[in-house]
mmCIF file of C-alpha atoms and ligand atoms in Angstrom:
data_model
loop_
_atom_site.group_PDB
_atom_site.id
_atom_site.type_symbol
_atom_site.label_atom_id
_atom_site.label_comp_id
_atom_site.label_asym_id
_atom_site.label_seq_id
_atom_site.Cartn_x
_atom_site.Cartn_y
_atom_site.Cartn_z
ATOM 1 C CA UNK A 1 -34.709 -67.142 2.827
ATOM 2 C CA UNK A 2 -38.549 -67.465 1.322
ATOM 3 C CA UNK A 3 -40.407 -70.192 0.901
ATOM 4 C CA UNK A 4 -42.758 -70.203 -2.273
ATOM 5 C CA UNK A 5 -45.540 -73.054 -2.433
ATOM 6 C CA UNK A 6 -46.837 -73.170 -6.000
ATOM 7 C CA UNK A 7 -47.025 -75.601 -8.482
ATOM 8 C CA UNK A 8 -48.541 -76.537 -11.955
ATOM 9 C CA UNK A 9 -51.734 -74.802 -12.781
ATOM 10 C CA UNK A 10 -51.506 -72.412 -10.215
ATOM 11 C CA UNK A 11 -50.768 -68.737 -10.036
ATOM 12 C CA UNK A 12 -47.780 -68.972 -8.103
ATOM 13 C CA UNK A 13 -45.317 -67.970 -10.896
ATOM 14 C CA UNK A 14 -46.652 -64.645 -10.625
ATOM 15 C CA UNK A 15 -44.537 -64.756 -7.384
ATOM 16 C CA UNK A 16 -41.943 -66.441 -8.635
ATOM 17 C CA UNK A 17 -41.365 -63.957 -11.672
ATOM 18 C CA UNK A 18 -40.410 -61.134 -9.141
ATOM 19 C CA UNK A 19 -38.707 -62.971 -6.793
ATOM 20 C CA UNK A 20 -36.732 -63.354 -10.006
ATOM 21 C CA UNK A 21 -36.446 -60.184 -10.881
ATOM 22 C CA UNK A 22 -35.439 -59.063 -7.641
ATOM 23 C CA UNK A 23 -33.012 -61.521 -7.627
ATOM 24 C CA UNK A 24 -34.366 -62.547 -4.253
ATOM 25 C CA UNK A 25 -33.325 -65.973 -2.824
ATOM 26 C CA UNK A 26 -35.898 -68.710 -2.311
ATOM 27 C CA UNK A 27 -37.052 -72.186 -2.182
ATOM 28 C CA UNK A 28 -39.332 -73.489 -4.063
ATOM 29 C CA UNK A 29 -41.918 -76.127 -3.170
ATOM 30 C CA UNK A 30 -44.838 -77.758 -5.398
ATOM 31 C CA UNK A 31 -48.094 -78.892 -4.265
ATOM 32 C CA UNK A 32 -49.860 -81.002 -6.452
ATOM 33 C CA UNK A 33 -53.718 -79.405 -6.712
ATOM 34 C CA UNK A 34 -54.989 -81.947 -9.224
ATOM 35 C CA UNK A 35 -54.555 -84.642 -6.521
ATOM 36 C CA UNK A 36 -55.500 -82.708 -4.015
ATOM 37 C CA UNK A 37 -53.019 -81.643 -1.935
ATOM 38 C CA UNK A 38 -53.856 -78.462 -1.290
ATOM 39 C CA UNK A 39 -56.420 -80.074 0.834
ATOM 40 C CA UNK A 40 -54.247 -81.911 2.774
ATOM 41 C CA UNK A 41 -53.898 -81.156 6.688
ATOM 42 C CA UNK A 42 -49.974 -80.856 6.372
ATOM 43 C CA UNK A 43 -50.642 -77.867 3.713
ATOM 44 C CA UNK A 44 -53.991 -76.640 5.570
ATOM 45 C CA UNK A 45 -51.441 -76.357 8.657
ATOM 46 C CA UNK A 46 -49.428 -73.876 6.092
ATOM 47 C CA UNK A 47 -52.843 -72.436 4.902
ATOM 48 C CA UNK A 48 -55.771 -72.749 7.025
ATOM 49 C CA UNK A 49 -57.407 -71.554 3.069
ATOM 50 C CA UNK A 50 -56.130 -74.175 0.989
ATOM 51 C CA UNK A 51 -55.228 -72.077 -1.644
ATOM 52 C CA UNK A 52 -51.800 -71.207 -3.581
ATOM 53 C CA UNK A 53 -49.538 -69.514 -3.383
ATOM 54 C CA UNK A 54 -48.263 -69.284 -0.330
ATOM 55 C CA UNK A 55 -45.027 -67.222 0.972
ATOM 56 C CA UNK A 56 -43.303 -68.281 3.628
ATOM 57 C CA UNK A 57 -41.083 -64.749 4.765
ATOM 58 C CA UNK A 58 -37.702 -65.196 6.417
ATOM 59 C CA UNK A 59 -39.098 -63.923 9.719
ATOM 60 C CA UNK A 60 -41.895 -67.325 9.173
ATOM 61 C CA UNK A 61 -45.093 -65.505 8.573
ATOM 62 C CA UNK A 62 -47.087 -67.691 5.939
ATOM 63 C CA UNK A 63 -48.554 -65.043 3.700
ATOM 64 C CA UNK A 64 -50.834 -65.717 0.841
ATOM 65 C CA UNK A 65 -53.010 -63.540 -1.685
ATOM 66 C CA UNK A 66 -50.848 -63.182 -4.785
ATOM 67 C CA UNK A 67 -51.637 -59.542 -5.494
ATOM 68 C CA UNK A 68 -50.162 -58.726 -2.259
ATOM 69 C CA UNK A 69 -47.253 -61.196 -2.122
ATOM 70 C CA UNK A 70 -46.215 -59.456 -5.262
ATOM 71 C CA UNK A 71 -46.570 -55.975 -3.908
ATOM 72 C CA UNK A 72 -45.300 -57.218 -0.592
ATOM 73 C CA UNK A 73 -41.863 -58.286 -2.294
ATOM 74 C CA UNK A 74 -41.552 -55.276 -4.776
ATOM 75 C CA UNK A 75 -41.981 -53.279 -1.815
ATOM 76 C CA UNK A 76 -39.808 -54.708 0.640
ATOM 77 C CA UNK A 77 -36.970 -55.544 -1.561
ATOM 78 C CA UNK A 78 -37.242 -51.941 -3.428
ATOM 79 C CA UNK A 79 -37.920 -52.994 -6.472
ATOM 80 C CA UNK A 80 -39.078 -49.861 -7.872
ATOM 81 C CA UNK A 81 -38.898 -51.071 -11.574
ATOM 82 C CA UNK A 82 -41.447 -53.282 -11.161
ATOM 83 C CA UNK A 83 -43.860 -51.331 -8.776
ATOM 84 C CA UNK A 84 -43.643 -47.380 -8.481
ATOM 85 C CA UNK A 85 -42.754 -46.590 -4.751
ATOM 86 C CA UNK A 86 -45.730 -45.118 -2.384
ATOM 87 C CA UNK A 87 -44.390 -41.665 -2.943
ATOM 88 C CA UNK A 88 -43.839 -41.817 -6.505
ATOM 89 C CA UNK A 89 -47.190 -40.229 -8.871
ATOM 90 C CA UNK A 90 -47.605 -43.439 -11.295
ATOM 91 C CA UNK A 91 -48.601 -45.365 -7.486
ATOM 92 C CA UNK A 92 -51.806 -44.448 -8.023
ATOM 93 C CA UNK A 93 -52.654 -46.061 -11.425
ATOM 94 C CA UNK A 94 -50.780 -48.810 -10.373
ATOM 95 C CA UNK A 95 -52.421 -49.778 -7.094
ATOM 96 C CA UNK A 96 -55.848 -48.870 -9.436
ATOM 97 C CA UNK A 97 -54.741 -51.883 -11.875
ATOM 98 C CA UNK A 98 -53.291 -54.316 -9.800
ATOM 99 C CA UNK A 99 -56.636 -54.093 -7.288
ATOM 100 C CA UNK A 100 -58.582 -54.319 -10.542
ATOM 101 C CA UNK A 101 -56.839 -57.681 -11.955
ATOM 102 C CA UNK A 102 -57.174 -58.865 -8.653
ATOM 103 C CA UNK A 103 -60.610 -58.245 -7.278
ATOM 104 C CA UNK A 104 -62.312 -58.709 -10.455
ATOM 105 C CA UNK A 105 -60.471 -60.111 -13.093
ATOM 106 C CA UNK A 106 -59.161 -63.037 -11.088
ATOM 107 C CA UNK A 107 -62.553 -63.861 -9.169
ATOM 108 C CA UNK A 108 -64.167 -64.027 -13.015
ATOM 109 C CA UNK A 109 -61.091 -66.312 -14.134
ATOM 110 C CA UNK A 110 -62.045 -68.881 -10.846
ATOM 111 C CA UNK A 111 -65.962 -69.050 -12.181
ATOM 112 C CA UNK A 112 -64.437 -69.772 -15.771
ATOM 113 C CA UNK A 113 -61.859 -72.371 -14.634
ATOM 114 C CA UNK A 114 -64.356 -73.906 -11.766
ATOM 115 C CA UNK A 115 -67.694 -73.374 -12.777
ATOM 116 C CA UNK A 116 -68.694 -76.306 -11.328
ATOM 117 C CA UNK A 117 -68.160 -74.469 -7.676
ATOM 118 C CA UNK A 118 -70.811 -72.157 -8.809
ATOM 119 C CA UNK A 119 -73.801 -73.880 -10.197
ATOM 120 C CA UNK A 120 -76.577 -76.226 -8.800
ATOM 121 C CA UNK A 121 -77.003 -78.179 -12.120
ATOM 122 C CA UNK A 122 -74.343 -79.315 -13.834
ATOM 123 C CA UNK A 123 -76.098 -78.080 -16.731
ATOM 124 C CA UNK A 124 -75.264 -74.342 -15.958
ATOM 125 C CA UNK A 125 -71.925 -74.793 -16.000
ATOM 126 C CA UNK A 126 -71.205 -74.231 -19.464
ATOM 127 C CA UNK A 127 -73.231 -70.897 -19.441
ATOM 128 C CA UNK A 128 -71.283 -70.238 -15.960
ATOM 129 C CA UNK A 129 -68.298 -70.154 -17.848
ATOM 130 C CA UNK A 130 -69.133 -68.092 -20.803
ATOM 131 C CA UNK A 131 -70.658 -65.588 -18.882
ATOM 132 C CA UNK A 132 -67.223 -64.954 -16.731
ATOM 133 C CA UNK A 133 -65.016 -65.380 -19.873
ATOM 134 C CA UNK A 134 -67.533 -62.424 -21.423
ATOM 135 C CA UNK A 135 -66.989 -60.518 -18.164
ATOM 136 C CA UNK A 136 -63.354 -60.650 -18.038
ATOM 137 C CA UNK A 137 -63.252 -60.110 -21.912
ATOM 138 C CA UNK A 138 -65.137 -56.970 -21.037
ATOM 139 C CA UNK A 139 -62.297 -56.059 -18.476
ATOM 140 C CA UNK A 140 -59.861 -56.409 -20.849
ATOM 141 C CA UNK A 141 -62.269 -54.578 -23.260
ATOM 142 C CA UNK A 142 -61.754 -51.410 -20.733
ATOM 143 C CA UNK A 143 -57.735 -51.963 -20.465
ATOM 144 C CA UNK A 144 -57.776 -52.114 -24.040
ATOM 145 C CA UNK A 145 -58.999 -48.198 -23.603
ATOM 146 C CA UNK A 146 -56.692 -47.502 -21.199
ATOM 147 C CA UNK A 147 -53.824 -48.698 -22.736
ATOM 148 C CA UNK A 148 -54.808 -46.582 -26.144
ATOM 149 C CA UNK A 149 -54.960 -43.721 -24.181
ATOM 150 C CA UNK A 150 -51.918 -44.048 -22.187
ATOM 151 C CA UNK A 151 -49.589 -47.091 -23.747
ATOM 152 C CA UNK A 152 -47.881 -49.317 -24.616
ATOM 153 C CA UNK A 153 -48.033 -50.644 -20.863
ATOM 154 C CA UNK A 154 -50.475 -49.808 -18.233
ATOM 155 C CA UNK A 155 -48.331 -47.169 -16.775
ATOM 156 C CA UNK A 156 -47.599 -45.450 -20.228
ATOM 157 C CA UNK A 157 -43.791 -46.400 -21.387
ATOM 158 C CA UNK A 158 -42.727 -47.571 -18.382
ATOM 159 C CA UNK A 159 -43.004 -51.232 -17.507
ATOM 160 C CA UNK A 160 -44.704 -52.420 -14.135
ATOM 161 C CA UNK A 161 -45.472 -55.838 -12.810
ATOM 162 C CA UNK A 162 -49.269 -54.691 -13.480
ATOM 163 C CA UNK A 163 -48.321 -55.525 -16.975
ATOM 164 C CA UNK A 164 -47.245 -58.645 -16.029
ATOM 165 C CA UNK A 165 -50.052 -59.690 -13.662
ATOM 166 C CA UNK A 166 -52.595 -58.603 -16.881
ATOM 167 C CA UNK A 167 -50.684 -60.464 -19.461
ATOM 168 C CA UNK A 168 -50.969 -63.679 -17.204
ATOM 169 C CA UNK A 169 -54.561 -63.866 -16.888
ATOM 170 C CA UNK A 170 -54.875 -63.099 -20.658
ATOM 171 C CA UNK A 171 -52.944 -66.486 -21.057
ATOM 172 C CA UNK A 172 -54.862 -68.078 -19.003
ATOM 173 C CA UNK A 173 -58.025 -67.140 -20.039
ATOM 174 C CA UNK A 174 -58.054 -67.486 -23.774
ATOM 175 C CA UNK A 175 -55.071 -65.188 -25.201
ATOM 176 C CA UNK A 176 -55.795 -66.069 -28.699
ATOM 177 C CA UNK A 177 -59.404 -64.682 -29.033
ATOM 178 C CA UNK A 178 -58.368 -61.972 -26.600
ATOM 179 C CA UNK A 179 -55.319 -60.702 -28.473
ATOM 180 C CA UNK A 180 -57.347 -60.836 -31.973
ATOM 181 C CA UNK A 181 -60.152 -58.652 -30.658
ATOM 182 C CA UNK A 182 -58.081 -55.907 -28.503
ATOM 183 C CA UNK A 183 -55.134 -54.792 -30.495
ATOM 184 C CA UNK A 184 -53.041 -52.526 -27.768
ATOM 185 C CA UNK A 185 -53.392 -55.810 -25.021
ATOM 186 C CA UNK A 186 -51.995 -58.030 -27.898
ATOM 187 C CA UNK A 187 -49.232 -55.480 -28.171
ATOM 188 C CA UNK A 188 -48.532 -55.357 -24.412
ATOM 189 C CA UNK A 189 -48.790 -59.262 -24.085
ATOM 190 C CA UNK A 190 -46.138 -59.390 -27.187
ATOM 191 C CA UNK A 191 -43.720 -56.623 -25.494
ATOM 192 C CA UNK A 192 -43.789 -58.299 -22.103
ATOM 193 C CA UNK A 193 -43.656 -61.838 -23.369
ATOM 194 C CA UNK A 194 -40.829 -60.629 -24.989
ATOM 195 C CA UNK A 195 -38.670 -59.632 -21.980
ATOM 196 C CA UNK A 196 -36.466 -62.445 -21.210
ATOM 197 C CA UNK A 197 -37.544 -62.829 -17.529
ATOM 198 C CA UNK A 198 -41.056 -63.530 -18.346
ATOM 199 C CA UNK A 199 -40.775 -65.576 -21.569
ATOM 200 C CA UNK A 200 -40.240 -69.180 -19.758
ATOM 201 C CA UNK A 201 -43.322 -67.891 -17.689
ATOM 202 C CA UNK A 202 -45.858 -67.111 -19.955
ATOM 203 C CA UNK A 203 -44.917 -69.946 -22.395
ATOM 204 C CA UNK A 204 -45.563 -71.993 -19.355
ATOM 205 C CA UNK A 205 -48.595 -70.823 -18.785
ATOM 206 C CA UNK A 206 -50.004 -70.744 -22.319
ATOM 207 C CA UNK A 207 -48.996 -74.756 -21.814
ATOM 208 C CA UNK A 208 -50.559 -75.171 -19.086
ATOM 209 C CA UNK A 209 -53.846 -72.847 -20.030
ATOM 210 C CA UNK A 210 -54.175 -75.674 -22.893
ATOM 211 C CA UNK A 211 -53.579 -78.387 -20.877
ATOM 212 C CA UNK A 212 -56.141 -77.465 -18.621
ATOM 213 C CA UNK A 213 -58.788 -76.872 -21.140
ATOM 214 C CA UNK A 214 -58.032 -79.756 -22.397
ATOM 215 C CA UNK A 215 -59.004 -81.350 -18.961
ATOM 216 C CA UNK A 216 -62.124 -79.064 -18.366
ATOM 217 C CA UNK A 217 -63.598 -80.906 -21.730
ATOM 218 C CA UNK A 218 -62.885 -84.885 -20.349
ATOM 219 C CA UNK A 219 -64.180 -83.980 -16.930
ATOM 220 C CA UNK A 220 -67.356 -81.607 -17.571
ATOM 221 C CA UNK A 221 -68.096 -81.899 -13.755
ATOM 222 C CA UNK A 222 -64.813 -80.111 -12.532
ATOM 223 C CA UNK A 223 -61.114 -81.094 -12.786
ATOM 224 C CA UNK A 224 -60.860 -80.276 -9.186
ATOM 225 C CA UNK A 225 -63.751 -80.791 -6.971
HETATM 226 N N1 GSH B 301 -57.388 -64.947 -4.039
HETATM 227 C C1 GSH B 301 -56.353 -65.943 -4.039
HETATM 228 C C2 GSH B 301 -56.891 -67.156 -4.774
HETATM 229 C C3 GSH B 301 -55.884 -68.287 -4.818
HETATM 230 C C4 GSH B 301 -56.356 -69.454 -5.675
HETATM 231 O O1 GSH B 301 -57.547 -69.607 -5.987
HETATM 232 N N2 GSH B 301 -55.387 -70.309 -6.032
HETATM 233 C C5 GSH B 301 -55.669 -71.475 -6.836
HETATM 234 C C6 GSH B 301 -54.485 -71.826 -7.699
HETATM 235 S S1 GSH B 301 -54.167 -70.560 -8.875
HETATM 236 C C7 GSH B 301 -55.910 -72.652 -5.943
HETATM 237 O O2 GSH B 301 -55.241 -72.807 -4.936
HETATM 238 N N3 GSH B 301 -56.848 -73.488 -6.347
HETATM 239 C C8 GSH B 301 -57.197 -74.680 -5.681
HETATM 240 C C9 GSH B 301 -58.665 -74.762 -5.467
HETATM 241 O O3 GSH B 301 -59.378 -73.764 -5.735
HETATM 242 O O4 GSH B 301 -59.111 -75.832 -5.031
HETATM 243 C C10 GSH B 301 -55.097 -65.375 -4.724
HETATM 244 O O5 GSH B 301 -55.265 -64.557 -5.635
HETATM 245 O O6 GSH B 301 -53.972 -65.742 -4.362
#
């Protein structure tokens, strides 16, 4: 059986989603990151990174990066509805997204959710976190593209978990303003929030996107160091 360590306000139910999907058995365990204990040396023993999530295979290997624990899983437990095989044509555009949300969409969304990590003065940190909620908007901006020329999902009309992994980070970055100025990502976010699977997810996350902005305003300095 897996072992999924996640938690609130963390990526993790990326992972969970397709475990989900795949109908794949696993246990669930939650680390608390606001307090910290994702820092702890009991979890640092799990990850020597500190970060979440982390996937614990049957075989025991502690895996972590969620891009890949995704693909990982879709790949391993066939689950060629959510990620087109390695010999199938629609691989290529698929691999192109997913390494796109992940290398730089998701880097962007840590500046705008800890730009205290990246600034000297605390004074920056406001600009810090415009500047990567411009750049992912500008991401999006260039989905938005994509999508009209090949839509409604990122692989034309077939549904991928690159359409969930986008939606996500639109949630958690500020879906409202995002889905008002790009039309065919409001579209995708409303046909995948709309599959059954991923509704308790993303209304989760829009939750806890809100929460957390909430918390970014009554601790300027960082909600976690
Ligand atoms: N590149 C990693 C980044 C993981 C990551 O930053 N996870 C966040 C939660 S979503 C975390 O553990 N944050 C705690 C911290 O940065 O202190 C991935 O995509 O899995």
């Amino acid at each position: 059986m897996y072992i999924l360590y996640g938690g609130d306000f963390t990526r993790a139910p990326l992972v969970q989603w397709v475990l989900e999907e795949g109908k794949i058995e696993y246990e669930l365990r939650k680390i608390d990151i606001l307090n910290g204990e994702h820092r702890t040396t009991e979890f640092l023993a799990i990850n020597p990174a500190g970060l979440l999530p982390v996937l614990i295979t049957p075989e025991g290997e502690a895996l972590y990066e969620v891009a890949a624990l995704m693909l990982y899983l879709a790949d391993r437990h066939q689950l060629t509805e959510l990620a087109p095989s390695s010999i199938d044509p629609d691989r290529g555009l698929f691999l192109s997204t997913v390494f796109h949300i992940a290398g730089d969409i998701q880097s962007e969304m840590k500046r705008f959710h800890f730009p205290h990590r990246f600034s000297l003065r605390r004074d920056d940190d406001d600009g810090i976190q415009d500047l990567a909620k411009s750049l992912v908007l500008s991401r999006l901006n260039v989905m938005n593209t994509r999508l009209a020329a090949r839509g409604p999902y990122v692989l034309g009309s077939r549904f991928s978990l690159a359409d969930f992994y986008l939606v996500f980070w639109t949630a958690y970055l500020d879906r409202r303003a995002a889905c008002e100025r790009f039309p065919l990502i409001a579209r995708l976010y409303e046909l995948v929030r709309s599959r059954p699977s991923a509704t308790p997810y993303l209304e989760e996350t829009e939750r806890a996107a809100d929460v957390y902005a909430e918390m970014m305003k009554k601790h300027p300095g960082g909600v976690i160091a």
